[in-house]
CSV table of C-alpha atoms in Angstrom, one decimal:
chain,number,residue,atom,x,y,z
A,1,MET,CA,222.4,64.9,77.4
A,2,ARG,CA,222.2,64.7,73.6
A,3,GLU,CA,218.4,65.0,72.8
A,4,GLY,CA,216.8,63.4,69.5
A,5,VAL,CA,216.3,65.5,66.5
A,6,PHE,CA,216.4,69.5,66.5
A,7,VAL,CA,214.9,71.4,63.7
A,8,VAL,CA,215.9,74.7,63.4
A,9,GLY,CA,213.1,77.3,61.9
A,10,GLY,CA,209.3,76.9,63.1
A,11,GLY,CA,207.7,77.5,59.4
A,12,LEU,CA,205.7,74.9,57.9
A,13,SER,CA,208.0,72.4,57.3
A,14,GLY,CA,209.4,73.2,60.8
A,15,LEU,CA,206.3,72.7,62.5
A,16,VAL,CA,204.8,69.6,60.3
A,17,ALA,CA,208.7,67.7,61.4
A,18,GLY,CA,207.8,68.2,65.1
A,19,GLU,CA,204.9,67.4,65.1
A,20,GLN,CA,205.2,64.2,63.1
A,21,LEU,CA,208.3,63.5,64.7
A,22,ASP,CA,206.2,63.6,68.4
A,23,ARG,CA,203.6,61.2,66.6
A,24,LEU,CA,206.5,58.6,65.8
A,25,GLY,CA,207.6,59.2,69.5
A,26,VAL,CA,210.5,60.9,68.6
A,27,THR,CA,212.0,63.7,70.9
A,28,SER,CA,212.5,66.4,69.5
A,29,VAL,CA,212.9,70.1,69.9
A,30,VAL,CA,211.8,73.0,67.2
A,31,LEU,CA,213.0,76.0,67.8
A,32,GLU,CA,212.1,79.4,66.1
A,33,ARG,CA,214.1,83.0,66.0
A,34,GLU,CA,210.6,85.1,65.8
A,35,ALA,CA,207.9,85.3,69.2
A,36,GLU,CA,205.1,83.4,66.9
A,37,ALA,CA,205.5,80.2,64.8
A,38,GLY,CA,204.2,80.6,60.9
A,39,GLY,CA,208.4,82.4,59.6
A,40,ALA,CA,206.2,83.4,56.4
A,41,CYS,CA,203.4,81.7,56.3
A,42,ARG,CA,202.0,83.8,59.3
A,43,SER,CA,199.2,86.5,60.0
A,44,ILE,CA,198.7,90.0,61.8
A,45,GLY,CA,195.8,91.4,62.6
A,46,ASP,CA,195.7,95.5,62.4
A,47,ASP,CA,192.8,97.6,63.4
A,48,GLY,CA,190.4,95.6,62.4
A,49,PHE,CA,192.4,94.2,59.1
A,50,THR,CA,194.1,90.7,59.1
A,51,PHE,CA,197.1,90.6,56.7
A,52,ASP,CA,199.0,87.6,55.4
A,53,TYR,CA,203.0,88.1,54.8
A,54,THR,CA,202.0,88.2,50.6
A,55,GLY,CA,200.0,86.0,49.7
A,56,HIS,CA,199.7,82.8,50.6
A,57,LEU,CA,196.6,80.5,49.0
A,58,LEU,CA,196.6,77.0,49.6
A,59,HIS,CA,196.7,74.5,46.5
A,60,VAL,CA,195.9,70.5,46.9
A,61,ALA,CA,196.6,68.5,44.7
A,62,GLN,CA,197.7,65.1,47.0
A,63,PRO,CA,195.3,63.2,49.1
A,64,GLU,CA,197.8,62.6,51.7
A,65,THR,CA,197.2,66.7,52.5
A,66,GLU,CA,194.1,66.6,52.5
A,67,ALA,CA,194.0,63.5,55.3
A,68,TYR,CA,196.4,66.1,57.0
A,69,LEU,CA,194.5,69.0,57.3
A,70,ARG,CA,191.6,66.8,58.1
A,71,GLU,CA,193.2,65.5,61.2
A,72,LEU,CA,194.7,69.0,61.8
A,73,GLY,CA,191.4,70.0,61.8
A,74,VAL,CA,191.5,72.7,59.5
A,75,TRP,CA,190.0,71.3,56.2
A,76,ASP,CA,186.2,71.9,57.0
A,77,ARG,CA,187.0,75.5,58.2
A,78,LEU,CA,188.9,76.2,54.5
A,79,ALA,CA,186.6,77.7,51.9
A,80,ILE,CA,187.6,76.5,48.4
A,81,HIS,CA,187.6,79.3,45.4
A,82,GLU,CA,187.6,79.6,41.6
A,83,ARG,CA,190.7,81.3,40.8
A,84,ARG,CA,190.4,84.8,39.8
A,85,ALA,CA,193.8,86.4,38.2
A,86,ALA,CA,194.7,88.9,35.5
A,87,VAL,CA,197.9,90.3,33.7
A,88,VAL,CA,198.4,94.3,32.9
A,89,ILE,CA,200.0,95.6,29.5
A,90,GLY,CA,200.3,98.4,28.7
A,91,GLY,CA,197.2,99.2,31.3
A,92,ARG,CA,194.8,96.7,29.6
A,93,VAL,CA,193.3,94.0,31.7
A,94,THR,CA,193.3,90.3,30.4
A,95,PRO,CA,192.9,87.4,32.6
A,96,TYR,CA,195.8,84.5,33.3
A,97,PRO,CA,197.1,83.5,32.1
A,98,VAL,CA,198.0,85.5,28.9
A,99,GLN,CA,199.1,82.3,26.5
A,100,ILE,CA,195.3,81.1,26.4
A,101,ASN,CA,193.6,84.7,27.2
A,102,THR,CA,195.6,88.0,24.7
A,103,HIS,CA,191.8,89.0,23.7
A,104,GLY,CA,191.8,92.0,26.3
A,105,LEU,CA,195.0,93.1,25.0
A,106,ALA,CA,195.9,96.2,22.9
A,107,PRO,CA,195.6,95.2,18.6
A,108,GLU,CA,198.9,94.9,18.1
A,109,ALA,CA,200.3,93.3,21.2
A,110,ARG,CA,197.2,90.6,20.5
A,111,ARG,CA,198.6,89.9,16.9
A,112,ASP,CA,202.2,89.9,18.1
A,113,CYS,CA,200.9,87.1,20.7
A,114,LEU,CA,199.3,85.0,18.2
A,115,LEU,CA,201.4,85.5,14.8
A,116,GLY,CA,204.8,84.3,17.2
A,117,PHE,CA,202.9,81.7,18.9
A,118,VAL,CA,201.9,80.2,15.8
A,119,GLN,CA,205.6,80.6,14.3
A,120,ALA,CA,207.1,78.6,17.0
A,121,TRP,CA,204.7,75.8,16.9
A,122,SER,CA,204.7,75.4,13.0
A,123,ARG,CA,209.0,74.9,13.9
A,124,THR,CA,209.7,71.1,14.0
A,125,ASP,CA,213.5,71.3,14.1
A,126,GLY,CA,216.2,73.0,16.3
A,127,PRO,CA,218.3,71.9,19.2
A,128,ASP,CA,216.5,71.8,22.6
A,129,PRO,CA,216.4,74.8,24.6
A,130,GLU,CA,219.4,75.7,27.5
A,131,ASN,CA,218.1,78.7,28.8
A,132,PHE,CA,215.0,80.3,30.1
A,133,ARG,CA,215.2,82.7,27.1
A,134,GLN,CA,215.1,79.9,24.2
A,135,TRP,CA,212.6,77.8,26.6
A,136,VAL,CA,210.4,80.8,26.4
A,137,LEU,CA,210.6,81.6,22.5
A,138,ASP,CA,210.2,78.1,22.2
A,139,ARG,CA,207.5,77.4,23.3
A,140,PHE,CA,205.4,80.6,23.2
A,141,GLY,CA,207.1,82.9,20.5
A,142,GLU,CA,208.7,86.0,20.5
A,143,GLY,CA,205.1,88.3,21.1
A,144,LEU,CA,204.4,86.4,24.7
A,145,ALA,CA,208.2,87.0,24.9
A,146,ARG,CA,208.8,90.5,24.5
A,147,HIS,CA,205.0,91.4,26.0
A,148,PHE,CA,205.3,89.5,29.4
A,149,PHE,CA,206.8,86.7,29.8
A,150,PHE,CA,210.5,88.3,29.4
A,151,PRO,CA,209.8,91.5,31.8
A,152,TYR,CA,207.7,89.9,34.3
A,153,ASN,CA,210.4,87.2,35.0
A,154,SER,CA,213.2,89.7,34.8
A,155,LYS,CA,211.5,91.9,37.3
A,156,LEU,CA,210.5,89.2,39.3
A,157,PHE,CA,213.7,87.2,39.9
A,158,ARG,CA,216.1,90.6,39.3
A,159,ALA,CA,218.3,88.1,35.9
A,160,ALA,CA,218.1,88.0,32.8
A,161,PRO,CA,216.2,85.4,30.4
A,162,GLU,CA,219.4,83.7,30.0
A,163,GLU,CA,221.0,83.6,33.5
A,164,LEU,CA,217.3,80.9,34.2
A,165,SER,CA,218.2,77.7,34.0
A,166,LEU,CA,215.3,74.9,33.3
A,167,ASP,CA,215.0,73.3,36.5
A,168,TRP,CA,211.5,75.2,37.5
A,169,VAL,CA,209.5,75.6,34.7
A,170,ASP,CA,207.3,72.7,33.7
A,171,ARG,CA,205.4,72.9,37.0
A,172,TYR,CA,204.0,76.3,36.9
A,173,VAL,CA,204.3,77.4,33.3
A,174,PRO,CA,202.1,75.5,31.6
A,175,LYS,CA,202.0,75.1,27.4
A,176,PRO,CA,199.1,75.6,25.9
A,177,LYS,CA,197.3,74.2,22.5
A,178,ILE,CA,197.5,75.8,19.9
A,179,GLU,CA,193.3,75.7,19.2
A,180,ASP,CA,193.5,77.1,23.1
A,181,VAL,CA,195.0,80.2,22.5
A,182,ILE,CA,193.8,81.0,18.8
A,183,ASN,CA,190.5,81.2,21.2
A,184,GLY,CA,191.5,82.9,23.7
A,185,ALA,CA,192.5,85.6,21.3
A,186,PHE,CA,188.7,86.0,20.4
A,187,GLY,CA,187.7,85.4,24.2
A,188,LEU,CA,186.3,82.2,23.5
A,189,HIS,CA,188.9,79.8,25.9
A,190,ASP,CA,187.1,79.0,29.3
A,191,ALA,CA,188.8,76.4,30.6
A,192,ASP,CA,191.1,76.7,33.5
A,193,VAL,CA,194.6,76.2,33.4
A,194,GLY,CA,197.6,75.2,35.6
A,195,TYR,CA,198.5,73.9,39.3
A,196,ASN,CA,196.3,77.1,41.0
A,197,ALA,CA,193.3,77.2,38.9
A,198,THR,CA,191.7,76.4,42.1
A,199,PHE,CA,192.7,77.1,45.5
A,200,ARG,CA,191.9,77.4,49.1
A,201,TYR,CA,192.2,79.9,52.2
A,202,PRO,CA,190.0,80.1,55.9
A,203,ARG,CA,186.9,81.7,55.9
A,204,VAL,CA,188.0,83.6,58.2
A,205,GLY,CA,191.8,84.8,60.3
A,206,GLY,CA,193.9,84.9,57.7
A,207,ILE,CA,196.2,82.0,56.4
A,208,ARG,CA,197.7,81.7,60.4
A,209,LEU,CA,195.1,79.3,60.5
A,210,LEU,CA,197.0,76.9,59.3
A,211,PRO,CA,200.2,77.0,61.1
A,212,ASP,CA,198.9,78.4,64.4
A,213,ALA,CA,197.1,74.2,64.4
A,214,VAL,CA,199.9,72.1,63.6
A,215,ALA,CA,201.6,73.9,66.3
A,216,GLU,CA,199.5,73.0,68.8
A,217,GLN,CA,200.2,69.3,68.3
A,218,VAL,CA,204.2,70.3,68.4
A,219,PRO,CA,205.0,69.1,72.5
A,220,ASP,CA,208.5,71.2,72.7
A,221,LEU,CA,208.7,74.7,70.6
A,222,ARG,CA,210.7,76.8,71.1
A,223,LEU,CA,210.1,80.6,70.4
A,224,SER,CA,212.6,83.3,70.5
A,225,GLN,CA,215.0,81.1,70.1
A,226,ASP,CA,217.5,82.9,67.3
A,227,VAL,CA,220.2,79.7,66.6
A,228,VAL,CA,223.2,81.7,66.1
A,229,ARG,CA,225.6,79.9,66.1
A,230,ILE,CA,226.0,76.0,64.7
A,231,HIS,CA,229.0,73.1,65.3
A,232,LEU,CA,228.9,70.2,62.8
A,233,GLY,CA,232.2,68.1,64.4
A,234,GLU,CA,230.8,68.9,67.5
A,235,ARG,CA,227.7,68.2,67.3
A,236,TRP,CA,226.3,71.8,69.0
A,237,LEU,CA,224.2,75.4,68.6
A,238,GLU,CA,223.3,78.2,69.5
A,239,VAL,CA,221.1,80.3,70.5
A,240,ALA,CA,221.1,83.8,71.1
A,241,GLY,CA,222.1,84.4,75.2
A,242,GLY,CA,224.2,81.8,75.1
A,243,GLU,CA,222.5,78.9,75.5
A,244,ARG,CA,224.0,75.9,74.2
A,245,PHE,CA,222.3,72.7,73.2
A,246,GLU,CA,223.9,68.6,72.3
A,247,TRP,CA,222.1,67.3,69.2
A,248,GLN,CA,222.1,63.6,67.4
A,249,ARG,CA,220.6,64.8,64.1
A,250,LEU,CA,219.4,68.2,62.9
A,251,LEU,CA,216.7,69.3,60.5
A,252,SER,CA,217.0,72.8,59.4
A,253,THR,CA,213.7,74.2,58.0
A,254,ILE,CA,215.1,78.2,57.4
A,255,SER,CA,217.2,79.2,54.7
A,256,LEU,CA,220.1,77.6,53.3
A,257,PRO,CA,222.7,80.3,53.2
A,258,ALA,CA,221.1,81.0,56.9
A,259,LEU,CA,222.0,77.9,57.7
A,260,LEU,CA,225.7,78.2,56.6
A,261,ASP,CA,226.1,81.2,57.9
A,262,ARG,CA,225.5,80.1,61.5
A,263,ILE,CA,228.2,77.1,60.5
A,264,VAL,CA,231.1,77.2,62.4
A,265,ASP,CA,233.9,74.2,61.3
A,266,PRO,CA,235.9,76.3,58.3
A,267,LEU,CA,233.9,74.9,55.3
A,268,THR,CA,235.9,73.4,52.5
A,269,GLU,CA,236.5,74.6,49.1
A,270,ASP,CA,234.3,73.4,47.3
A,271,VAL,CA,231.3,73.9,49.9
A,272,ALA,CA,232.4,78.3,50.3
A,273,ALA,CA,231.7,78.1,46.4
A,274,ALA,CA,228.4,76.4,46.5
A,275,ARG,CA,227.7,79.0,48.9
A,276,VAL,CA,228.7,82.0,46.8
A,277,ASN,CA,226.8,80.5,43.6
A,278,LEU,CA,223.2,80.9,45.8
A,279,ARG,CA,221.2,84.1,44.0
A,280,TRP,CA,218.2,85.1,45.9
A,281,VAL,CA,215.8,88.2,45.6
A,282,ARG,CA,213.6,89.2,48.3
A,283,VAL,CA,210.5,90.8,48.5
A,284,VAL,CA,209.3,94.2,50.0
A,285,ASN,CA,205.3,93.6,50.8
A,286,LEU,CA,202.7,96.5,51.2
A,287,ALA,CA,199.5,96.2,52.8
A,288,LEU,CA,197.4,98.3,52.6
A,289,GLY,CA,193.8,98.6,54.9
A,290,VAL,CA,191.3,100.6,52.4
A,291,GLU,CA,188.1,102.6,52.7
A,292,GLY,CA,185.8,101.4,50.1
A,293,PRO,CA,184.9,98.6,47.5
A,294,ALA,CA,187.9,96.7,46.0
A,295,PRO,CA,188.9,98.3,42.3
A,296,THR,CA,188.6,94.7,41.3
A,297,ASP,CA,187.2,91.9,42.1
A,298,GLN,CA,190.7,89.2,41.0
A,299,HIS,CA,192.3,88.1,43.5
A,300,TRP,CA,195.1,89.1,42.2
A,301,LEU,CA,196.9,90.7,39.4
A,302,TYR,CA,200.5,90.2,37.7
A,303,PHE,CA,202.1,93.3,36.1
A,304,PRO,CA,205.3,93.1,33.4
A,305,ASP,CA,205.5,96.9,32.6
A,306,SER,CA,209.5,97.3,33.4
A,307,GLU,CA,208.2,101.3,34.7
A,308,LEU,CA,206.1,99.8,37.6
A,309,PRO,CA,207.6,98.7,40.5
A,310,PHE,CA,205.7,95.9,41.8
A,311,TYR,CA,205.7,92.8,39.8
A,312,ARG,CA,202.3,91.4,41.5
A,313,VAL,CA,199.0,92.7,43.2
A,314,GLY,CA,196.6,90.9,44.8
A,315,PHE,CA,193.6,92.1,46.9
A,316,PRO,CA,193.0,89.5,49.3
A,317,SER,CA,189.7,90.5,50.9
A,318,ASN,CA,188.2,89.1,47.8
A,319,HIS,CA,188.8,86.1,49.2
A,320,GLY,CA,189.0,86.0,52.8
A,321,ASP,CA,187.2,87.6,55.6
A,322,LEU,CA,190.5,90.0,56.0
A,323,ALA,CA,188.7,93.9,55.8
A,324,PRO,CA,186.0,95.2,58.0
A,325,ALA,CA,182.6,95.8,56.6
A,326,GLY,CA,183.3,98.3,53.7
A,327,HIS,CA,186.3,98.1,52.9
A,328,HIS,CA,189.4,96.3,51.6
A,329,THR,CA,193.0,94.8,51.7
A,330,VAL,CA,195.8,95.6,49.4
A,331,SER,CA,199.2,93.3,49.2
A,332,VAL,CA,201.5,95.2,46.6
A,333,GLU,CA,204.7,93.0,45.7
A,334,VAL,CA,208.1,94.7,44.5
A,335,SER,CA,211.4,92.0,44.2
A,336,LEU,CA,214.8,93.2,45.0
A,337,ASP,CA,218.4,92.6,45.4
A,338,PRO,CA,219.9,91.3,48.8
A,339,ASP,CA,220.9,94.0,50.4
A,340,THR,CA,220.3,97.1,47.6
A,341,GLY,CA,217.0,99.4,47.1
A,342,GLU,CA,215.8,101.4,49.8
A,343,VAL,CA,212.2,99.8,51.3
A,344,ASP,CA,210.0,103.1,52.1
A,345,GLU,CA,211.0,105.0,48.9
A,346,LEU,CA,209.9,101.8,46.9
A,347,ALA,CA,206.7,101.6,48.9
A,348,ASP,CA,206.0,105.1,48.3
A,349,ALA,CA,206.3,104.9,44.8
A,350,SER,CA,205.0,101.1,44.3
A,351,GLU,CA,201.9,103.2,46.0
A,352,ARG,CA,201.8,105.8,43.9
A,353,ALA,CA,201.7,103.8,40.6
A,354,LEU,CA,199.1,101.6,41.8
A,355,ALA,CA,197.2,104.7,41.9
A,356,ASP,CA,197.9,106.0,38.8
A,357,ALA,CA,197.0,102.9,37.5
A,358,GLY,CA,193.4,103.2,38.8
A,359,PHE,CA,193.6,100.5,41.6
A,360,LEU,CA,193.6,102.6,44.8
A,361,GLU,CA,192.4,105.6,45.9
A,362,THR,CA,195.5,107.6,48.5
A,363,ASN,CA,193.0,109.2,50.6
A,364,ALA,CA,191.4,105.7,51.8
A,365,ILE,CA,194.5,104.3,52.9
A,366,ARG,CA,193.5,103.0,56.7
A,367,VAL,CA,196.2,100.7,57.5
A,368,ARG,CA,200.3,100.8,56.3
A,369,ARG,CA,202.3,98.3,56.8
A,370,ILE,CA,206.0,96.8,55.3
A,371,SER,CA,207.0,94.0,55.6
A,372,VAL,CA,210.2,92.8,54.2
A,373,LEU,CA,210.6,88.6,52.9
A,374,ASP,CA,214.7,88.2,52.7
A,375,PRO,CA,214.8,85.5,51.4
A,376,SER,CA,211.6,85.0,49.2
A,377,TYR,CA,212.2,83.5,46.0
A,378,VAL,CA,215.2,81.5,44.8
A,379,VAL,CA,217.5,82.6,41.6
A,380,PHE,CA,217.7,79.5,39.5
A,381,ASP,CA,220.2,80.1,37.7
A,382,HIS,CA,222.5,77.8,35.9
A,383,ALA,CA,225.1,77.1,39.0
A,384,ARG,CA,221.8,76.4,41.9
A,385,ARG,CA,222.0,72.5,41.0
A,386,GLU,CA,225.3,71.6,41.6
A,387,ALA,CA,225.1,74.5,44.2
A,388,VAL,CA,222.3,73.4,46.4
A,389,ALA,CA,223.9,69.5,45.6
A,390,THR,CA,227.2,70.0,46.9
A,391,LEU,CA,225.8,71.4,50.1
A,392,GLY,CA,223.5,68.9,50.7
A,393,ARG,CA,225.8,66.5,50.4
A,394,TYR,CA,228.3,67.9,52.4
A,395,LEU,CA,225.7,68.7,55.2
A,396,LEU,CA,224.1,65.4,55.2
A,397,ASP,CA,227.4,63.6,55.5
A,398,ARG,CA,227.6,65.2,59.0
A,399,GLY,CA,224.1,64.7,60.7
A,400,VAL,CA,222.1,68.1,59.0
A,401,MET,CA,218.1,66.9,57.1
A,402,LEU,CA,217.4,70.0,55.0
A,403,ALA,CA,213.5,70.8,54.3
A,404,GLY,CA,211.6,72.7,52.9
A,405,ARG,CA,211.3,75.4,50.2
A,406,TRP,CA,214.2,78.0,52.0
A,407,SER,CA,216.2,75.1,53.5
A,408,GLU,CA,216.3,72.9,49.7
A,409,TRP,CA,216.6,76.1,47.9
A,410,LYS,CA,213.5,75.8,45.5
A,411,TYR,CA,210.2,77.3,44.4
A,412,SER,CA,207.0,75.6,46.1
A,413,ALA,CA,204.1,76.0,47.2
A,414,MET,CA,202.1,75.5,50.8
A,415,GLU,CA,201.4,72.1,49.9
A,416,ASP,CA,204.7,71.2,49.0
A,417,ALA,CA,205.7,73.0,52.8
A,418,ILE,CA,203.5,70.6,54.5
A,419,LEU,CA,204.7,67.2,52.3
A,420,ASP,CA,208.3,68.4,52.7
A,421,GLY,CA,208.1,68.2,56.6
A,422,VAL,CA,206.5,64.8,56.2
A,423,ARG,CA,209.0,63.0,54.1
A,424,ALA,CA,211.7,64.9,55.9
A,425,VAL,CA,210.6,62.9,58.9
A,426,ARG,CA,210.2,60.3,57.2
A,427,SER,CA,214.0,59.7,55.4
A,428,LEU,CA,215.2,60.7,59.3
A,429,THR,CA,213.4,58.7,61.2
A,430,GLN,CA,213.7,55.3,58.1
A,431,SER,CA,217.6,56.1,58.2
A,432,SER,CA,217.6,55.8,62.2
A,433,GLY,CA,215.6,53.2,62.9
A,434,ALA,CA,213.9,55.7,65.3
A,435,GLY,CA,210.2,55.1,65.8
A,436,PRO,CA,207.7,53.8,68.0
């Protein structure tokens, strides 16, 4: 007998979808390959330390999100923080975002950034930018491009600036006013900007508080159930071990490449080509539990310098109760292409580089964990939009809906993951007429 909806993937979007379906009286099953729910939004305890799978901070902008978290009973268990973040360029630390905080840079770099911005601001004509390189130069000027935007994003996405499209930039890269840039060159800018100027985080226990709270509301969550084959024409899926389930509708929250690689139907030529055009990077996360006080009060630091292996380093215990008294935690992130790079060697090199930069005492490390998120960041190249549209149409025509960051093949935050699950169920039930 076919069951109502199968949700593949028990990350945050999949859990929310399962909870919402149950709320509407729709029979559903959520299948998660790991032994615990949450996907990338998980935490693990080790010798008194708590580590998230890289940085997970909750930025709430929509009333719908707050209402949902209140219903779950977690809203009052989240502390609110004013962002403390910085950029480290050439060993100099200056507040983030750098475009309005160049005062901490070396004088020559500060001059480059200020002069380049003024020159870009004074230009009144020219063609519209067609790629990230042109966009940065047009918006911020040559100095900020050379000292931060080009090296940082090349390190993160492992792609040249001209390879990147503009589909992702407006929300995440704020453009300042010229007076803000000038004030920032002299340390006179004191207003927070950007979508992550404030964030919420659990007072205790790590970010797993959120997925755990949702999982409690999902009536049929099946863990350690790795979906290995999906037949779209006959509408069945198979999990590791051989058990097979028939489905009426399928909601996928796993990564788009992973979903496509599990489909046993022959793919059409255009769909196969679109699959090849999906690009991403994986991230090695080196998590450290360290004795002694944190070397900085910053929540996280950005490192654009190309000689350093990591692009971002966080100090999560600066915003959560995640370490024993007299200790702190460190989260180091290194970007890698799929299936390339030696993870252990990169972790070792990152540890040494962080110590050389003055942010780690290696003899004070008490706990060391390495994890790999694959995929981690979608590469927004010029083929992405068309490829995702082609794949989305193909799957939807065959009864498969996509929801979430990696399934929809986009960049998004935790609030988006919650709302993606809500909206997917709303769309699914409205299109089918299902409901209470």
